[in-house]
mmCIF file with all atom_site columns, C-alpha atoms and ligand atoms in Angstrom:
data_model
loop_
_atom_site.group_PDB
_atom_site.id
_atom_site.type_symbol
_atom_site.label_atom_id
_atom_site.label_alt_id
_atom_site.label_comp_id
_atom_site.label_asym_id
_atom_site.label_entity_id
_atom_site.label_seq_id
_atom_site.pdbx_PDB_ins_code
_atom_site.Cartn_x
_atom_site.Cartn_y
_atom_site.Cartn_z
_atom_site.occupancy
_atom_site.B_iso_or_equiv
_atom_site.pdbx_formal_charge
_atom_site.auth_seq_id
_atom_site.auth_comp_id
_atom_site.auth_asym_id
_atom_site.auth_atom_id
_atom_site.pdbx_PDB_model_num
ATOM   1   C CA  . MET A 1 1   ? 1.368   27.935 57.655 1.00 90.00 ? 1   MET A CA  1
ATOM   2   C CA  . LYS A 1 2   ? 1.968   29.664 54.393 1.00 97.00 ? 2   LYS A CA  1
ATOM   3   C CA  . ARG A 1 3   ? -1.037  32.278 53.388 1.00 98.00 ? 3   ARG A CA  1
ATOM   4   C CA  . ILE A 1 4   ? -1.601  31.395 49.850 1.00 98.00 ? 4   ILE A CA  1
ATOM   5   C CA  . ALA A 1 5   ? -4.058  33.333 47.603 1.00 98.00 ? 5   ALA A CA  1
ATOM   6   C CA  . LEU A 1 6   ? -5.362  32.980 44.461 1.00 98.00 ? 6   LEU A CA  1
ATOM   7   C CA  . PHE A 1 7   ? -5.947  35.829 42.245 1.00 98.00 ? 7   PHE A CA  1
ATOM   8   C CA  . PRO A 1 8   ? -8.445  34.225 39.591 1.00 98.00 ? 8   PRO A CA  1
ATOM   9   C CA  . GLY A 1 9   ? -9.509  36.122 36.399 1.00 97.00 ? 9   GLY A CA  1
ATOM   10  C CA  . SER A 1 10  ? -9.897  36.036 32.944 1.00 95.00 ? 10  SER A CA  1
ATOM   11  C CA  . PHE A 1 11  ? -7.014  38.309 32.339 1.00 98.00 ? 11  PHE A CA  1
ATOM   12  C CA  . ASP A 1 12  ? -7.825  38.849 28.569 1.00 97.00 ? 12  ASP A CA  1
ATOM   13  C CA  . PRO A 1 13  ? -5.605  40.510 28.606 1.00 98.00 ? 13  PRO A CA  1
ATOM   14  C CA  . PHE A 1 14  ? -3.672  40.963 32.247 1.00 98.00 ? 14  PHE A CA  1
ATOM   15  C CA  . THR A 1 15  ? -3.458  44.534 32.625 1.00 98.00 ? 15  THR A CA  1
ATOM   16  C CA  . LYS A 1 16  ? -1.558  47.530 34.773 1.00 98.00 ? 16  LYS A CA  1
ATOM   17  C CA  . GLY A 1 17  ? -4.603  47.438 37.314 1.00 98.00 ? 17  GLY A CA  1
ATOM   18  C CA  . HIS A 1 18  ? -4.249  43.415 37.786 1.00 98.00 ? 18  HIS A CA  1
ATOM   19  C CA  . GLU A 1 19  ? -0.474  43.844 38.245 1.00 98.00 ? 19  GLU A CA  1
ATOM   20  C CA  . ASP A 1 20  ? -0.897  46.449 41.005 1.00 98.00 ? 20  ASP A CA  1
ATOM   21  C CA  . ILE A 1 21  ? -3.350  44.283 42.534 1.00 98.00 ? 21  ILE A CA  1
ATOM   22  C CA  . VAL A 1 22  ? -0.859  41.306 42.883 1.00 98.00 ? 22  VAL A CA  1
ATOM   23  C CA  . LEU A 1 23  ? 2.176   43.538 43.865 1.00 98.00 ? 23  LEU A CA  1
ATOM   24  C CA  . ARG A 1 24  ? 0.039   45.002 46.670 1.00 98.00 ? 24  ARG A CA  1
ATOM   25  C CA  . GLY A 1 25  ? -1.252  41.596 47.553 1.00 98.00 ? 25  GLY A CA  1
ATOM   26  C CA  . LEU A 1 26  ? 2.271   40.429 48.429 1.00 98.00 ? 26  LEU A CA  1
ATOM   27  C CA  . SER A 1 27  ? 2.114   42.523 51.587 1.00 98.00 ? 27  SER A CA  1
ATOM   28  C CA  . LEU A 1 28  ? -0.513  40.128 52.619 1.00 98.00 ? 28  LEU A CA  1
ATOM   29  C CA  . PHE A 1 29  ? 0.364   37.073 51.413 1.00 98.00 ? 29  PHE A CA  1
ATOM   30  C CA  . ASP A 1 30  ? 3.096   34.572 51.144 1.00 98.00 ? 30  ASP A CA  1
ATOM   31  C CA  . GLU A 1 31  ? 2.433   33.350 48.006 1.00 98.00 ? 31  GLU A CA  1
ATOM   32  C CA  . ILE A 1 32  ? 0.064   34.647 45.072 1.00 99.00 ? 32  ILE A CA  1
ATOM   33  C CA  . ILE A 1 33  ? -1.328  32.234 42.356 1.00 99.00 ? 33  ILE A CA  1
ATOM   34  C CA  . VAL A 1 34  ? -2.549  34.368 39.125 1.00 99.00 ? 34  VAL A CA  1
ATOM   35  C CA  . ALA A 1 35  ? -5.057  31.733 37.769 1.00 98.00 ? 35  ALA A CA  1
ATOM   36  C CA  . ILE A 1 36  ? -6.612  32.188 34.575 1.00 97.00 ? 36  ILE A CA  1
ATOM   37  C CA  . GLY A 1 37  ? -9.978  30.911 34.108 1.00 95.00 ? 37  GLY A CA  1
ATOM   38  C CA  . TYR A 1 38  ? -11.579 29.881 30.893 1.00 89.00 ? 38  TYR A CA  1
ATOM   39  C CA  . ASN A 1 39  ? -14.309 27.836 29.505 1.00 73.00 ? 39  ASN A CA  1
ATOM   40  C CA  . SER A 1 40  ? -16.435 30.204 31.687 1.00 55.00 ? 40  SER A CA  1
ATOM   41  C CA  . SER A 1 41  ? -19.302 32.359 30.158 1.00 59.00 ? 41  SER A CA  1
ATOM   42  C CA  . LYS A 1 42  ? -16.667 34.568 28.155 1.00 56.00 ? 42  LYS A CA  1
ATOM   43  C CA  . SER A 1 43  ? -15.304 31.505 26.476 1.00 67.00 ? 43  SER A CA  1
ATOM   44  C CA  . GLN A 1 44  ? -13.829 32.921 23.301 1.00 86.00 ? 44  GLN A CA  1
ATOM   45  C CA  . ARG A 1 45  ? -10.676 34.844 24.150 1.00 92.00 ? 45  ARG A CA  1
ATOM   46  C CA  . TYR A 1 46  ? -9.126  37.303 22.280 1.00 95.00 ? 46  TYR A CA  1
ATOM   47  C CA  . PHE A 1 47  ? -5.434  36.785 23.457 1.00 96.00 ? 47  PHE A CA  1
ATOM   48  C CA  . PRO A 1 48  ? -4.587  33.200 23.554 1.00 93.00 ? 48  PRO A CA  1
ATOM   49  C CA  . ILE A 1 49  ? -4.462  31.628 27.058 1.00 93.00 ? 49  ILE A CA  1
ATOM   50  C CA  . ALA A 1 50  ? -0.906  30.226 26.545 1.00 94.00 ? 50  ALA A CA  1
ATOM   51  C CA  . PHE A 1 51  ? 0.340   33.556 25.286 1.00 97.00 ? 51  PHE A CA  1
ATOM   52  C CA  . MET A 1 52  ? -1.380  35.398 28.378 1.00 97.00 ? 52  MET A CA  1
ATOM   53  C CA  . VAL A 1 53  ? 0.501   32.662 30.494 1.00 98.00 ? 53  VAL A CA  1
ATOM   54  C CA  . GLU A 1 54  ? 4.017   33.746 29.082 1.00 98.00 ? 54  GLU A CA  1
ATOM   55  C CA  . LYS A 1 55  ? 3.391   37.405 29.394 1.00 98.00 ? 55  LYS A CA  1
ATOM   56  C CA  . ILE A 1 56  ? 2.178   37.320 33.129 1.00 98.00 ? 56  ILE A CA  1
ATOM   57  C CA  . GLU A 1 57  ? 5.260   34.816 34.002 1.00 98.00 ? 57  GLU A CA  1
ATOM   58  C CA  . GLU A 1 58  ? 7.496   37.213 32.325 1.00 98.00 ? 58  GLU A CA  1
ATOM   59  C CA  . THR A 1 59  ? 5.946   40.397 34.358 1.00 98.00 ? 59  THR A CA  1
ATOM   60  C CA  . PHE A 1 60  ? 6.463   38.145 37.556 1.00 98.00 ? 60  PHE A CA  1
ATOM   61  C CA  . ALA A 1 61  ? 9.892   36.771 36.741 1.00 98.00 ? 61  ALA A CA  1
ATOM   62  C CA  . ASN A 1 62  ? 11.624  38.380 39.640 1.00 98.00 ? 62  ASN A CA  1
ATOM   63  C CA  . TYR A 1 63  ? 9.123   37.357 42.046 1.00 98.00 ? 63  TYR A CA  1
ATOM   64  C CA  . PRO A 1 64  ? 9.463   33.513 43.010 1.00 98.00 ? 64  PRO A CA  1
ATOM   65  C CA  . ASN A 1 65  ? 6.355   33.521 45.127 1.00 98.00 ? 65  ASN A CA  1
ATOM   66  C CA  . ILE A 1 66  ? 4.148   34.531 42.269 1.00 98.00 ? 66  ILE A CA  1
ATOM   67  C CA  . SER A 1 67  ? 3.200   31.790 39.914 1.00 98.00 ? 67  SER A CA  1
ATOM   68  C CA  . VAL A 1 68  ? 0.647   31.372 37.024 1.00 98.00 ? 68  VAL A CA  1
ATOM   69  C CA  . LYS A 1 69  ? -1.878  28.696 36.296 1.00 98.00 ? 69  LYS A CA  1
ATOM   70  C CA  . THR A 1 70  ? -4.824  28.050 34.358 1.00 97.00 ? 70  THR A CA  1
ATOM   71  C CA  . PHE A 1 71  ? -7.987  26.289 35.296 1.00 96.00 ? 71  PHE A CA  1
ATOM   72  C CA  . SER A 1 72  ? -11.347 25.394 33.910 1.00 94.00 ? 72  SER A CA  1
ATOM   73  C CA  . GLU A 1 73  ? -13.238 24.168 37.077 1.00 95.00 ? 73  GLU A CA  1
ATOM   74  C CA  . LEU A 1 74  ? -15.179 25.987 39.913 1.00 95.00 ? 74  LEU A CA  1
ATOM   75  C CA  . THR A 1 75  ? -12.692 28.779 41.446 1.00 97.00 ? 75  THR A CA  1
ATOM   76  C CA  . ALA A 1 76  ? -13.485 27.353 44.874 1.00 97.00 ? 76  ALA A CA  1
ATOM   77  C CA  . GLU A 1 77  ? -12.382 23.991 43.889 1.00 97.00 ? 77  GLU A CA  1
ATOM   78  C CA  . PHE A 1 78  ? -9.375  25.249 42.264 1.00 98.00 ? 78  PHE A CA  1
ATOM   79  C CA  . ALA A 1 79  ? -8.301  27.209 45.135 1.00 98.00 ? 79  ALA A CA  1
ATOM   80  C CA  . LYS A 1 80  ? -8.850  23.849 47.543 1.00 97.00 ? 80  LYS A CA  1
ATOM   81  C CA  . LYS A 1 81  ? -6.361  21.823 45.291 1.00 97.00 ? 81  LYS A CA  1
ATOM   82  C CA  . ASN A 1 82  ? -3.759  24.439 45.673 1.00 98.00 ? 82  ASN A CA  1
ATOM   83  C CA  . LYS A 1 83  ? -4.359  24.929 49.577 1.00 98.00 ? 83  LYS A CA  1
ATOM   84  C CA  . ALA A 1 84  ? -5.145  28.590 48.872 1.00 98.00 ? 84  ALA A CA  1
ATOM   85  C CA  . LYS A 1 85  ? -7.359  29.655 51.490 1.00 98.00 ? 85  LYS A CA  1
ATOM   86  C CA  . TYR A 1 86  ? -7.849  33.607 50.194 1.00 98.00 ? 86  TYR A CA  1
ATOM   87  C CA  . LEU A 1 87  ? -9.141  34.473 46.904 1.00 98.00 ? 87  LEU A CA  1
ATOM   88  C CA  . LEU A 1 88  ? -7.859  37.948 46.148 1.00 98.00 ? 88  LEU A CA  1
ATOM   89  C CA  . ARG A 1 89  ? -9.874  40.305 43.898 1.00 98.00 ? 89  ARG A CA  1
ATOM   90  C CA  . GLY A 1 90  ? -9.682  43.910 42.839 1.00 97.00 ? 90  GLY A CA  1
ATOM   91  C CA  . LEU A 1 91  ? -12.549 46.611 43.017 1.00 97.00 ? 91  LEU A CA  1
ATOM   92  C CA  . ARG A 1 92  ? -12.934 49.589 40.876 1.00 95.00 ? 92  ARG A CA  1
ATOM   93  C CA  . ASN A 1 93  ? -16.467 50.880 41.247 1.00 95.00 ? 93  ASN A CA  1
ATOM   94  C CA  . THR A 1 94  ? -19.757 49.999 42.529 1.00 95.00 ? 94  THR A CA  1
ATOM   95  C CA  . THR A 1 95  ? -20.601 47.649 39.543 1.00 94.00 ? 95  THR A CA  1
ATOM   96  C CA  . ASP A 1 96  ? -17.565 45.529 40.182 1.00 94.00 ? 96  ASP A CA  1
ATOM   97  C CA  . PHE A 1 97  ? -18.780 45.267 43.781 1.00 96.00 ? 97  PHE A CA  1
ATOM   98  C CA  . GLU A 1 98  ? -22.316 44.317 42.998 1.00 96.00 ? 98  GLU A CA  1
ATOM   99  C CA  . TYR A 1 99  ? -20.659 41.146 41.116 1.00 95.00 ? 99  TYR A CA  1
ATOM   100 C CA  . GLU A 1 100 ? -17.831 40.582 43.294 1.00 96.00 ? 100 GLU A CA  1
ATOM   101 C CA  . ASN A 1 101 ? -20.323 40.362 46.530 1.00 96.00 ? 101 ASN A CA  1
ATOM   102 C CA  . SER A 1 102 ? -22.499 37.728 44.836 1.00 96.00 ? 102 SER A CA  1
ATOM   103 C CA  . ILE A 1 103 ? -19.687 35.576 43.518 1.00 96.00 ? 103 ILE A CA  1
ATOM   104 C CA  . ALA A 1 104 ? -18.111 35.869 46.545 1.00 96.00 ? 104 ALA A CA  1
ATOM   105 C CA  . GLN A 1 105 ? -20.801 34.517 48.714 1.00 95.00 ? 105 GLN A CA  1
ATOM   106 C CA  . VAL A 1 106 ? -21.117 31.738 46.285 1.00 96.00 ? 106 VAL A CA  1
ATOM   107 C CA  . ASN A 1 107 ? -17.531 30.542 46.572 1.00 95.00 ? 107 ASN A CA  1
ATOM   108 C CA  . ARG A 1 108 ? -17.799 30.763 50.440 1.00 93.00 ? 108 ARG A CA  1
ATOM   109 C CA  . ASN A 1 109 ? -20.660 28.671 50.140 1.00 94.00 ? 109 ASN A CA  1
ATOM   110 C CA  . LEU A 1 110 ? -18.912 26.119 47.969 1.00 95.00 ? 110 LEU A CA  1
ATOM   111 C CA  . ASN A 1 111 ? -15.640 26.179 50.045 1.00 92.00 ? 111 ASN A CA  1
ATOM   112 C CA  . ASN A 1 112 ? -16.364 27.455 53.701 1.00 93.00 ? 112 ASN A CA  1
ATOM   113 C CA  . GLU A 1 113 ? -12.841 27.722 54.356 1.00 94.00 ? 113 GLU A CA  1
ATOM   114 C CA  . LEU A 1 114 ? -12.390 30.304 51.456 1.00 97.00 ? 114 LEU A CA  1
ATOM   115 C CA  . GLU A 1 115 ? -12.174 34.009 52.194 1.00 97.00 ? 115 GLU A CA  1
ATOM   116 C CA  . SER A 1 116 ? -12.257 36.734 49.330 1.00 98.00 ? 116 SER A CA  1
ATOM   117 C CA  . VAL A 1 117 ? -10.127 39.440 50.398 1.00 98.00 ? 117 VAL A CA  1
ATOM   118 C CA  . PHE A 1 118 ? -10.906 42.661 48.205 1.00 98.00 ? 118 PHE A CA  1
ATOM   119 C CA  . LEU A 1 119 ? -8.219  45.358 47.192 1.00 98.00 ? 119 LEU A CA  1
ATOM   120 C CA  . ILE A 1 120 ? -9.426  48.786 46.152 1.00 97.00 ? 120 ILE A CA  1
ATOM   121 C CA  . THR A 1 121 ? -7.932  49.844 42.864 1.00 93.00 ? 121 THR A CA  1
ATOM   122 C CA  . SER A 1 122 ? -5.178  52.371 43.092 1.00 94.00 ? 122 SER A CA  1
ATOM   123 C CA  . PRO A 1 123 ? -6.379  55.737 41.258 1.00 94.00 ? 123 PRO A CA  1
ATOM   124 C CA  . LEU A 1 124 ? -3.826  55.463 38.552 1.00 95.00 ? 124 LEU A CA  1
ATOM   125 C CA  . PHE A 1 125 ? -5.404  51.948 37.236 1.00 96.00 ? 125 PHE A CA  1
ATOM   126 C CA  . ALA A 1 126 ? -9.064  52.705 37.754 1.00 94.00 ? 126 ALA A CA  1
ATOM   127 C CA  . SER A 1 127 ? -10.009 53.275 34.647 1.00 94.00 ? 127 SER A CA  1
ATOM   128 C CA  . ILE A 1 128 ? -8.201  50.218 33.074 1.00 96.00 ? 128 ILE A CA  1
ATOM   129 C CA  . ASN A 1 129 ? -9.970  47.765 31.672 1.00 95.00 ? 129 ASN A CA  1
ATOM   130 C CA  . SER A 1 130 ? -9.399  44.466 29.646 1.00 97.00 ? 130 SER A CA  1
ATOM   131 C CA  . SER A 1 131 ? -12.450 45.031 27.467 1.00 96.00 ? 131 SER A CA  1
ATOM   132 C CA  . ILE A 1 132 ? -11.185 48.530 26.300 1.00 97.00 ? 132 ILE A CA  1
ATOM   133 C CA  . ILE A 1 133 ? -7.781  47.130 25.841 1.00 98.00 ? 133 ILE A CA  1
ATOM   134 C CA  . ARG A 1 134 ? -9.276  44.774 23.497 1.00 97.00 ? 134 ARG A CA  1
ATOM   135 C CA  . GLU A 1 135 ? -11.146 47.069 21.562 1.00 97.00 ? 135 GLU A CA  1
ATOM   136 C CA  . VAL A 1 136 ? -7.880  49.333 21.046 1.00 98.00 ? 136 VAL A CA  1
ATOM   137 C CA  . HIS A 1 137 ? -5.807  46.421 20.188 1.00 98.00 ? 137 HIS A CA  1
ATOM   138 C CA  . ARG A 1 138 ? -8.242  45.388 17.611 1.00 97.00 ? 138 ARG A CA  1
ATOM   139 C CA  . TYR A 1 139 ? -7.961  48.590 15.718 1.00 97.00 ? 139 TYR A CA  1
ATOM   140 C CA  . GLN A 1 140 ? -4.111  48.744 16.063 1.00 97.00 ? 140 GLN A CA  1
ATOM   141 C CA  . GLY A 1 141 ? -4.301  51.320 18.635 1.00 98.00 ? 141 GLY A CA  1
ATOM   142 C CA  . ASP A 1 142 ? -1.480  51.851 21.389 1.00 98.00 ? 142 ASP A CA  1
ATOM   143 C CA  . VAL A 1 143 ? -2.382  49.841 24.406 1.00 98.00 ? 143 VAL A CA  1
ATOM   144 C CA  . SER A 1 144 ? 1.390   49.607 25.790 1.00 98.00 ? 144 SER A CA  1
ATOM   145 C CA  . SER A 1 145 ? 0.506   52.217 28.777 1.00 97.00 ? 145 SER A CA  1
ATOM   146 C CA  . MET A 1 146 ? -2.049  50.152 29.813 1.00 98.00 ? 146 MET A CA  1
ATOM   147 C CA  . ILE A 1 147 ? 0.008   46.477 30.220 1.00 98.00 ? 147 ILE A CA  1
ATOM   148 C CA  . PRO A 1 148 ? 2.971   45.785 32.175 1.00 98.00 ? 148 PRO A CA  1
ATOM   149 C CA  . TYR A 1 149 ? 4.732   43.834 29.211 1.00 98.00 ? 149 TYR A CA  1
ATOM   150 C CA  . LYS A 1 150 ? 5.273   44.048 25.472 1.00 96.00 ? 150 LYS A CA  1
ATOM   151 C CA  . LEU A 1 151 ? 3.023   42.524 23.101 1.00 92.00 ? 151 LEU A CA  1
HETATM 152 P P1  . ADP B 2 .   ? -13.180 38.467 35.494 1.00 91.45 ? 201 ADP B P1  1
HETATM 153 O O1  . ADP B 2 .   ? -13.757 37.883 34.145 1.00 91.45 ? 201 ADP B O1  1
HETATM 154 O O2  . ADP B 2 .   ? -13.291 37.293 36.680 1.00 91.45 ? 201 ADP B O2  1
HETATM 155 O O3  . ADP B 2 .   ? -13.923 39.655 36.225 1.00 91.45 ? 201 ADP B O3  1
HETATM 156 P P2  . ADP B 2 .   ? -10.810 40.220 34.952 1.00 91.45 ? 201 ADP B P2  1
HETATM 157 O O4  . ADP B 2 .   ? -9.624  39.454 34.441 1.00 91.45 ? 201 ADP B O4  1
HETATM 158 O O5  . ADP B 2 .   ? -11.785 40.988 34.097 1.00 91.45 ? 201 ADP B O5  1
HETATM 159 O O6  . ADP B 2 .   ? -11.666 38.827 35.434 1.00 91.45 ? 201 ADP B O6  1
HETATM 160 O O7  . ADP B 2 .   ? -10.464 40.734 36.621 1.00 91.45 ? 201 ADP B O7  1
HETATM 161 C C1  . ADP B 2 .   ? -9.870  40.118 37.569 1.00 91.45 ? 201 ADP B C1  1
HETATM 162 C C2  . ADP B 2 .   ? -10.074 40.780 38.940 1.00 91.45 ? 201 ADP B C2  1
HETATM 163 O O8  . ADP B 2 .   ? -9.300  41.856 38.624 1.00 91.45 ? 201 ADP B O8  1
HETATM 164 C C3  . ADP B 2 .   ? -11.480 41.221 39.286 1.00 91.45 ? 201 ADP B C3  1
HETATM 165 O O9  . ADP B 2 .   ? -11.507 41.318 40.528 1.00 91.45 ? 201 ADP B O9  1
HETATM 166 C C4  . ADP B 2 .   ? -11.281 42.531 39.012 1.00 91.45 ? 201 ADP B C4  1
HETATM 167 O O10 . ADP B 2 .   ? -12.657 43.417 39.490 1.00 91.45 ? 201 ADP B O10 1
HETATM 168 C C5  . ADP B 2 .   ? -10.069 43.087 39.075 1.00 91.45 ? 201 ADP B C5  1
HETATM 169 N N1  . ADP B 2 .   ? -9.520  44.434 38.403 1.00 91.45 ? 201 ADP B N1  1
HETATM 170 C C6  . ADP B 2 .   ? -9.664  44.351 36.826 1.00 91.45 ? 201 ADP B C6  1
HETATM 171 N N2  . ADP B 2 .   ? -9.191  45.451 36.237 1.00 91.45 ? 201 ADP B N2  1
HETATM 172 C C7  . ADP B 2 .   ? -8.839  46.163 37.565 1.00 91.45 ? 201 ADP B C7  1
HETATM 173 C C8  . ADP B 2 .   ? -8.376  47.587 37.739 1.00 91.45 ? 201 ADP B C8  1
HETATM 174 N N3  . ADP B 2 .   ? -7.770  48.271 36.817 1.00 91.45 ? 201 ADP B N3  1
HETATM 175 N N4  . ADP B 2 .   ? -7.758  47.738 39.168 1.00 91.45 ? 201 ADP B N4  1
HETATM 176 C C9  . ADP B 2 .   ? -8.134  46.788 40.050 1.00 91.45 ? 201 ADP B C9  1
HETATM 177 N N5  . ADP B 2 .   ? -8.511  45.874 40.090 1.00 91.45 ? 201 ADP B N5  1
HETATM 178 C C10 . ADP B 2 .   ? -9.071  45.354 38.592 1.00 91.45 ? 201 ADP B C10 1
#
């Protein structure tokens, strides 16, 4: 049985922190699906979804076992449809932990075959945060050191 993990998130935008979690996840899973969720509470995106799909695909062009999909349903349902038994998530700090802890409980209740797996951020990427990138980009600042592709 192939170990398939879903890496769900808003990825608005996808950052070097996210890239690091996916690449490290490859030592645990046979296949990783980067799943861009939309229509959540953060429904207004800054970077259009189709643009982000293209950029993430470009980032992992050399990895046949990493794919990119979009979804607008329960993460637990989308995981089931894709035969993913694992949810991959990253943890930067205690704020992430509090949030991740509650969504992991909910996801497990919704789909009891689903295990959430957490990787602790690499120190180099710990301060990288999508909302800061959006702010810097909005005012024409240079975000190239925080994202793994060219805008
Ligand atoms: P969400 O809206 O679901 O929080 P994000 O796109 O912000 O989605 O993040 C997706 C996942 O990546 C989350 O588990 C988040 O904690 C993790 N993550 C975000 N930034 C980093 C980073 N710099 N290092 C490690 N993990 C990160």
